[in-house]
Short mmCIF file of C-alpha atoms and ligand atoms in Angstrom, two decimals:
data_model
loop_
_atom_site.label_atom_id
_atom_site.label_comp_id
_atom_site.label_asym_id
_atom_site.label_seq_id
_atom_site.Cartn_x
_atom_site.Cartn_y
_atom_site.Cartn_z
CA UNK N 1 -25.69 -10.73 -44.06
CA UNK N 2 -27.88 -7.95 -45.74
CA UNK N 3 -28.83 -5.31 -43.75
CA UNK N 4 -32.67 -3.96 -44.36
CA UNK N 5 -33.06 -0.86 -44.04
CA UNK N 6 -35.65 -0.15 -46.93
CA UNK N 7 -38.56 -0.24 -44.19
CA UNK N 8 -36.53 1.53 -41.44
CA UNK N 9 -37.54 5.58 -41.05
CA UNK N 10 -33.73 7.30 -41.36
CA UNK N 11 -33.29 9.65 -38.14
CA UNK N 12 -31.83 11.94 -40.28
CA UNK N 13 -30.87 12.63 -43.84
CA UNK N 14 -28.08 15.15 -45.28
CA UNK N 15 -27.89 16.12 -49.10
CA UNK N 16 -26.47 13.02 -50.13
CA UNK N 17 -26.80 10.15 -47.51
CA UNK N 18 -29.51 8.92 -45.51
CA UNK N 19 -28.64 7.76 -41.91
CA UNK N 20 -30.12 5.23 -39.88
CA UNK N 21 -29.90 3.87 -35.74
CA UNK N 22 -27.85 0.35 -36.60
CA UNK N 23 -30.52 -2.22 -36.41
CA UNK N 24 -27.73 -4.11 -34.24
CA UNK N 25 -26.70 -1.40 -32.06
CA UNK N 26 -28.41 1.37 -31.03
CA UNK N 27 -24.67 3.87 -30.25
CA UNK N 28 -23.69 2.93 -33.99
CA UNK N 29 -25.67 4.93 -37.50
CA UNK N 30 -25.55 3.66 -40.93
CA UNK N 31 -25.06 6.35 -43.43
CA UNK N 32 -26.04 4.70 -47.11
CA UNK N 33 -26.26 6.88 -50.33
CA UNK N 34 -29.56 8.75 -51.00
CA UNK N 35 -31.48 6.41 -53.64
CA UNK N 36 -33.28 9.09 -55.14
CA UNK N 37 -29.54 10.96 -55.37
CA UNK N 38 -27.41 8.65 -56.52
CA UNK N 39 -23.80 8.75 -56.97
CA UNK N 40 -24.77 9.15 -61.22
CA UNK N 41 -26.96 12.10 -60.38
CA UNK N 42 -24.36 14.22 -58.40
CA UNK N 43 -20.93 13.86 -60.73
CA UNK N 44 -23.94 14.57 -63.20
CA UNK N 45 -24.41 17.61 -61.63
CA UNK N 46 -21.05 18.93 -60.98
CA UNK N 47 -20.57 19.63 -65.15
CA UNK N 48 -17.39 19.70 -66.86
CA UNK N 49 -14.38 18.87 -66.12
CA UNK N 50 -15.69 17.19 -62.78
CA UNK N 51 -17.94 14.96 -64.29
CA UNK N 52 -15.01 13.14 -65.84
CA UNK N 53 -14.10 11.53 -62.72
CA UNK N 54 -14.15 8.21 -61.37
CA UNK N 55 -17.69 7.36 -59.54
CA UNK N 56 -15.58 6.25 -56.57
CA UNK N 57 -14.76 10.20 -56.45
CA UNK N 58 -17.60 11.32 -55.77
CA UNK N 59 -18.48 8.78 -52.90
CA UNK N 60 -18.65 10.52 -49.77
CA UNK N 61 -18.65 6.93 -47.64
CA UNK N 62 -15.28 5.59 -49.39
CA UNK N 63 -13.74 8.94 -48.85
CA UNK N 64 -15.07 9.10 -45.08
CA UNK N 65 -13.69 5.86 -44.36
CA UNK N 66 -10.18 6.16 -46.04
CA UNK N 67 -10.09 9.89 -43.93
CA UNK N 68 -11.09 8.51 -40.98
CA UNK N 69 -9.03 5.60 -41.07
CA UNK N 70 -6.35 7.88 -41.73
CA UNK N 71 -6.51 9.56 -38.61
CA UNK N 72 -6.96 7.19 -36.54
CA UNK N 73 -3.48 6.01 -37.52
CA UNK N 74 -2.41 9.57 -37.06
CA UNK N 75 -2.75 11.92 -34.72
CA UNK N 76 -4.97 8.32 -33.08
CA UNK N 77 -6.75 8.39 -30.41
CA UNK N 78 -7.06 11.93 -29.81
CA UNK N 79 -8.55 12.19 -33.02
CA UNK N 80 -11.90 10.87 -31.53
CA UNK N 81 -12.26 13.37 -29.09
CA UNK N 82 -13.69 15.40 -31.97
CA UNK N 83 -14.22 13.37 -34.75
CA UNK N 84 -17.26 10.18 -34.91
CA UNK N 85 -15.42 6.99 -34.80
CA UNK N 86 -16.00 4.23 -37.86
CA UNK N 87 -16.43 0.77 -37.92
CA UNK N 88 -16.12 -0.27 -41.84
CA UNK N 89 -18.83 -1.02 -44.43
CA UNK N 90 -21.57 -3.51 -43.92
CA UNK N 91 -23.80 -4.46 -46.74
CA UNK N 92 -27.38 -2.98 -46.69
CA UNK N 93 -30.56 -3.63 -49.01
CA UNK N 94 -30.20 0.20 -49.53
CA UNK N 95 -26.53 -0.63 -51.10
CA UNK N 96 -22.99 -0.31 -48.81
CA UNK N 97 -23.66 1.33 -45.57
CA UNK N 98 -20.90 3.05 -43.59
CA UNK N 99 -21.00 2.75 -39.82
CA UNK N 100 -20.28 5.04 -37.36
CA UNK N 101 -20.45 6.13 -33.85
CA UNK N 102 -24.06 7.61 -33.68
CA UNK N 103 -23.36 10.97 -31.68
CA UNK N 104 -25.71 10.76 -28.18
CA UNK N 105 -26.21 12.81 -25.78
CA UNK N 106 -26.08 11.65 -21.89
CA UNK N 107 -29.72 11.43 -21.51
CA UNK N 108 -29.71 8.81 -25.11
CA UNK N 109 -30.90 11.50 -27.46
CA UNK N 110 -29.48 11.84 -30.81
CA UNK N 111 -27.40 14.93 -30.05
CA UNK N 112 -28.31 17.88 -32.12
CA UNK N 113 -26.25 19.81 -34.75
CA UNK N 114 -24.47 23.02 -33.62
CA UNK N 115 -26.70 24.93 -36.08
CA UNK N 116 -29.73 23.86 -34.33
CA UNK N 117 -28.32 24.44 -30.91
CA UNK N 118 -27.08 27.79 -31.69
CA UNK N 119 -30.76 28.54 -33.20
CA UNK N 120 -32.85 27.06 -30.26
CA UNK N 121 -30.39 28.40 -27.57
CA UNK N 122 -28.27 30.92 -28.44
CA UNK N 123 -24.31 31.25 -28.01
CA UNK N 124 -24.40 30.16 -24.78
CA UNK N 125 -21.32 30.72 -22.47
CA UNK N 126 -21.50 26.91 -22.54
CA UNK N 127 -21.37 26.92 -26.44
CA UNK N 128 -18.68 29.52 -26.50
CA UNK N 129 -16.46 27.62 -24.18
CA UNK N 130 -17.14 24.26 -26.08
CA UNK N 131 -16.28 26.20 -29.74
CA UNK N 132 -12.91 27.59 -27.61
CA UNK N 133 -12.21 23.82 -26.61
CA UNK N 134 -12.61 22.41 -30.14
CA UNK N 135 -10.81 25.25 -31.91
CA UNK N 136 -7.61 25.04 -29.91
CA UNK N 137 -7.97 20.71 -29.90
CA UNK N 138 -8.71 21.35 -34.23
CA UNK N 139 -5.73 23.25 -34.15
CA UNK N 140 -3.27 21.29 -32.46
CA UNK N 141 -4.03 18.56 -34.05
CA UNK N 142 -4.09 19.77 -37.40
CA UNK N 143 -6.92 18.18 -38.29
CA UNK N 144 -7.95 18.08 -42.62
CA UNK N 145 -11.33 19.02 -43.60
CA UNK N 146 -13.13 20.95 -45.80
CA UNK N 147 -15.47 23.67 -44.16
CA UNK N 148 -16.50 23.07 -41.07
CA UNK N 149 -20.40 23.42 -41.69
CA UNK N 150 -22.43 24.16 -39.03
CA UNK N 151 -25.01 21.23 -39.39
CA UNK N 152 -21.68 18.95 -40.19
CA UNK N 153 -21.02 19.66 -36.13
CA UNK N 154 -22.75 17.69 -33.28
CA UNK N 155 -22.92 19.50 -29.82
CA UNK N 156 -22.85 16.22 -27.25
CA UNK N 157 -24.28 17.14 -23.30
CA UNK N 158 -23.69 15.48 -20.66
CA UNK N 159 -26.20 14.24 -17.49
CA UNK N 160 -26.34 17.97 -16.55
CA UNK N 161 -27.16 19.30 -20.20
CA UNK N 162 -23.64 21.02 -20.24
CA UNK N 163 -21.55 20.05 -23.08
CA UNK N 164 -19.47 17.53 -23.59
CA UNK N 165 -18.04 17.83 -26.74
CA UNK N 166 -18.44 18.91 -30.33
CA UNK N 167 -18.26 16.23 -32.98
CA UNK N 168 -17.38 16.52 -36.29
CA UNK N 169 -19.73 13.84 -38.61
CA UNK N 170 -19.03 15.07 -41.94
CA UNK N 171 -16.67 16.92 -44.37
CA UNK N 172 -13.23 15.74 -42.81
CA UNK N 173 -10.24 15.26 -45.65
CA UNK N 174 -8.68 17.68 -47.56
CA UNK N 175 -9.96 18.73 -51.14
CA UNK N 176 -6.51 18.96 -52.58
CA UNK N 177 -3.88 16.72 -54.73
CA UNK N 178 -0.87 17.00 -52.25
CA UNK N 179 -2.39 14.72 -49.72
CA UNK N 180 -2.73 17.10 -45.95
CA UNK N 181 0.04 15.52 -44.48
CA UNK N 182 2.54 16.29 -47.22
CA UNK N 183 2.38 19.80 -47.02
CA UNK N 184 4.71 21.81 -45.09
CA UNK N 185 3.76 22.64 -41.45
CA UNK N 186 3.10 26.12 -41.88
CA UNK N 187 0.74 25.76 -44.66
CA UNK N 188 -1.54 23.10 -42.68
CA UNK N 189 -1.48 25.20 -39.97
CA UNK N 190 -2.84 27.82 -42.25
CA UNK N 191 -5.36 25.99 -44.03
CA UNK N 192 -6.89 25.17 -40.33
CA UNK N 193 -6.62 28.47 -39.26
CA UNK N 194 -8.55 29.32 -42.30
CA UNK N 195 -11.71 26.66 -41.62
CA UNK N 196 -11.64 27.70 -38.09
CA UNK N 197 -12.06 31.64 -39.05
CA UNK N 198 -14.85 30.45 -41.55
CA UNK N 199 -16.34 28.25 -38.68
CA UNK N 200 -16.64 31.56 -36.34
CA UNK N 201 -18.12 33.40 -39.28
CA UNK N 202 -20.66 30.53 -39.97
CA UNK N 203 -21.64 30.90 -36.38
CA UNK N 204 -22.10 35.15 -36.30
CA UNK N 205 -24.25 34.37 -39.53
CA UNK N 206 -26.32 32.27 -38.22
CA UNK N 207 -27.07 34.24 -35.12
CA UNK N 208 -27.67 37.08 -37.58
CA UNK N 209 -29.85 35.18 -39.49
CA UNK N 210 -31.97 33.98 -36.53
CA UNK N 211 -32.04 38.01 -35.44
CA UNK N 212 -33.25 38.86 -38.74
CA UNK N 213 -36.16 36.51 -37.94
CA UNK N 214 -35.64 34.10 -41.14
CA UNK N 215 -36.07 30.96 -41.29
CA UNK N 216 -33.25 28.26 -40.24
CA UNK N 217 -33.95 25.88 -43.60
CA UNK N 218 -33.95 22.29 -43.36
CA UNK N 219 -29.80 21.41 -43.40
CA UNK N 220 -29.12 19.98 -39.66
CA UNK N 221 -32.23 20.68 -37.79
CA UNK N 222 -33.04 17.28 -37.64
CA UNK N 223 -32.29 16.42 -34.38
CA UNK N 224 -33.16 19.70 -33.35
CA UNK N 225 -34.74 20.84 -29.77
CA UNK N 226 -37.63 21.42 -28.95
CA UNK N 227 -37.78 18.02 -30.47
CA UNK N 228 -41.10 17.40 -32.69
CA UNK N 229 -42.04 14.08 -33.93
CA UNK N 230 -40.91 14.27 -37.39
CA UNK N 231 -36.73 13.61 -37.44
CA UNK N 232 -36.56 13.72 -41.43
CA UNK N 233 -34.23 16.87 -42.47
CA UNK N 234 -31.45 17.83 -44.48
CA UNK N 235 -28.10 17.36 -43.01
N1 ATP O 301 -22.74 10.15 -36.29
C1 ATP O 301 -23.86 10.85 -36.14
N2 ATP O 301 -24.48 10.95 -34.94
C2 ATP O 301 -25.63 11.67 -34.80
N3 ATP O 301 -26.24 12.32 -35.82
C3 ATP O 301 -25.68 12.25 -37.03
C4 ATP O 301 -24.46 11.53 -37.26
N4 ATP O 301 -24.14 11.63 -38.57
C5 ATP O 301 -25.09 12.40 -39.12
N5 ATP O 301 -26.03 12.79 -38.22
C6 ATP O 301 -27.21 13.64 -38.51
O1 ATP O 301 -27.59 13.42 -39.86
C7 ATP O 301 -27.45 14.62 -40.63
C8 ATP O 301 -26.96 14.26 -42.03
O2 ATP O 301 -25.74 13.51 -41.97
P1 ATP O 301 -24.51 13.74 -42.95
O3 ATP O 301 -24.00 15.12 -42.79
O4 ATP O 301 -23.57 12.64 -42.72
O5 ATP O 301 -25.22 13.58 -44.39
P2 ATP O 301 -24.67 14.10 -45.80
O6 ATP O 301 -25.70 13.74 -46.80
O7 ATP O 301 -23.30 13.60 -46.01
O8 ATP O 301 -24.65 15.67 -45.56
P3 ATP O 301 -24.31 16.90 -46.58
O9 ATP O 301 -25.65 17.48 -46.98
O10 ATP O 301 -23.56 17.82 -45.66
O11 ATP O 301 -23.48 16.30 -47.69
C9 ATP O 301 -26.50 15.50 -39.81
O12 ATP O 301 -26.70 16.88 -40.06
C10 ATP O 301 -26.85 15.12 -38.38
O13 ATP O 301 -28.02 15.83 -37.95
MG1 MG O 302 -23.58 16.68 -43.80
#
């Protein structure tokens, strides 16, 4: 059956995908390509030699899928203590959607971005001790990804507005031909090492950029708090 989303409002929307609460289930999103960015318009974009490539390249679902997929095969499990869980492809009026856990916090609000939380309350001892947490769980596991992008990152609280958990949503896999698992130990470890120290740098910028009084932009303040009516933003 055809999903139909065309009429649904998306909670969110990132640069490329729009994301929708699952008409079916309310814990699940649907992420489906931007229509007025389609997959064309972006390998257009990239120039030569890029734009060479296979569509299927440049599909951030497919390649969240076979990632995720991936890792749930290996490390497993653990793997979802930080990373959303998927659940396949369903067909959509909006073309093939790709569904996911939809990141909540205890209370049933979409949980916000780690951008927005760091913007609306600080670096919290809380925070600090949930970016310790991931970094050491990222590490052990050796999990791929590109960089870890601060609206990429959802802080989930729990019933007492502590946190839970920080959830990675978007830019898992690893950019390179040697597939992650291939290369030698010491060089994954590296390359994680390396997205972690660019994580922690992310974060002083953006506390330096809230300092300097600027303004936030649109990417991942979404599901922001204070929460306003309107939910549309870049992701
Ligand atoms: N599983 C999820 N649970 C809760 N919120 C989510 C989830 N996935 C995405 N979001 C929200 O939607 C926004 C956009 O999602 P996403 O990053 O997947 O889009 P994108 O177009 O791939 O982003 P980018 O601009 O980084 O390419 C996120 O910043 C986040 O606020
Ligand atoms: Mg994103």
């Amino acid at each position: 059956m055809t999903l139909a989303l065309t009429n649904e409002r998306p909670f969110a929307q990132g640069g490329n995908r729009l994301c929708f609460v699952h008409p079916d289930d309310h814990n699940r999103c649907i992420k489906v390509r931007r229509p007025d960015f389609t997959l064309e318009d972006l390998r257009r974009k990239k120039g030569f030699p890029k734009n060479l490539l296979p569509l299927s390249r440049f599909d951030d679902n497919r390649e969240e899928f076979e990632v995720i997929s991936a890792l749930a095969r290996h490390p497993g499990e653990v793997a979802f203590e930080h990373v959303s869980r998927c659940f396949g492809f369903e067909q959509t009026d909006l073309g093939a959607g790709l569904v996911l856990e939809l990141v909540r916090d205890a209370d049933g609000e979409i949980s916000q971005t780690l951008k927005a939380h760091l913007w609306f309350e600080g670096y919290t001892a809380d925070c600090r001790a949930a970016v310790e947490r991931f970094c050491a769980r990222w590490r052990d596991l050796q999990i791929p990804s590109r960089d870890l992008l601060l609206h990429n990152i959802l802080v989930q609280k729990d019933s007492s507005g502590q946190i839970s958990r920080l959830v990675v949503i978007d830019g898992l896999g690893s950019p390179n031909i040697i597939p992650f698992r291939c290369l030698p130990a010491s060089l994954r470890q590296a390359k994680v090492e390396r997205k972690l120290a660019n994580m922690q740098e992310r974060i002083e910028q953006t506390l330096a950029k809230k300092a300097r009084g600027e303004n936030p932009g649109n990417h991942g303040m979404a599901t922001a708090r204070p929460r306003s009516t309107t939910t549309q933003s870049q992701g």
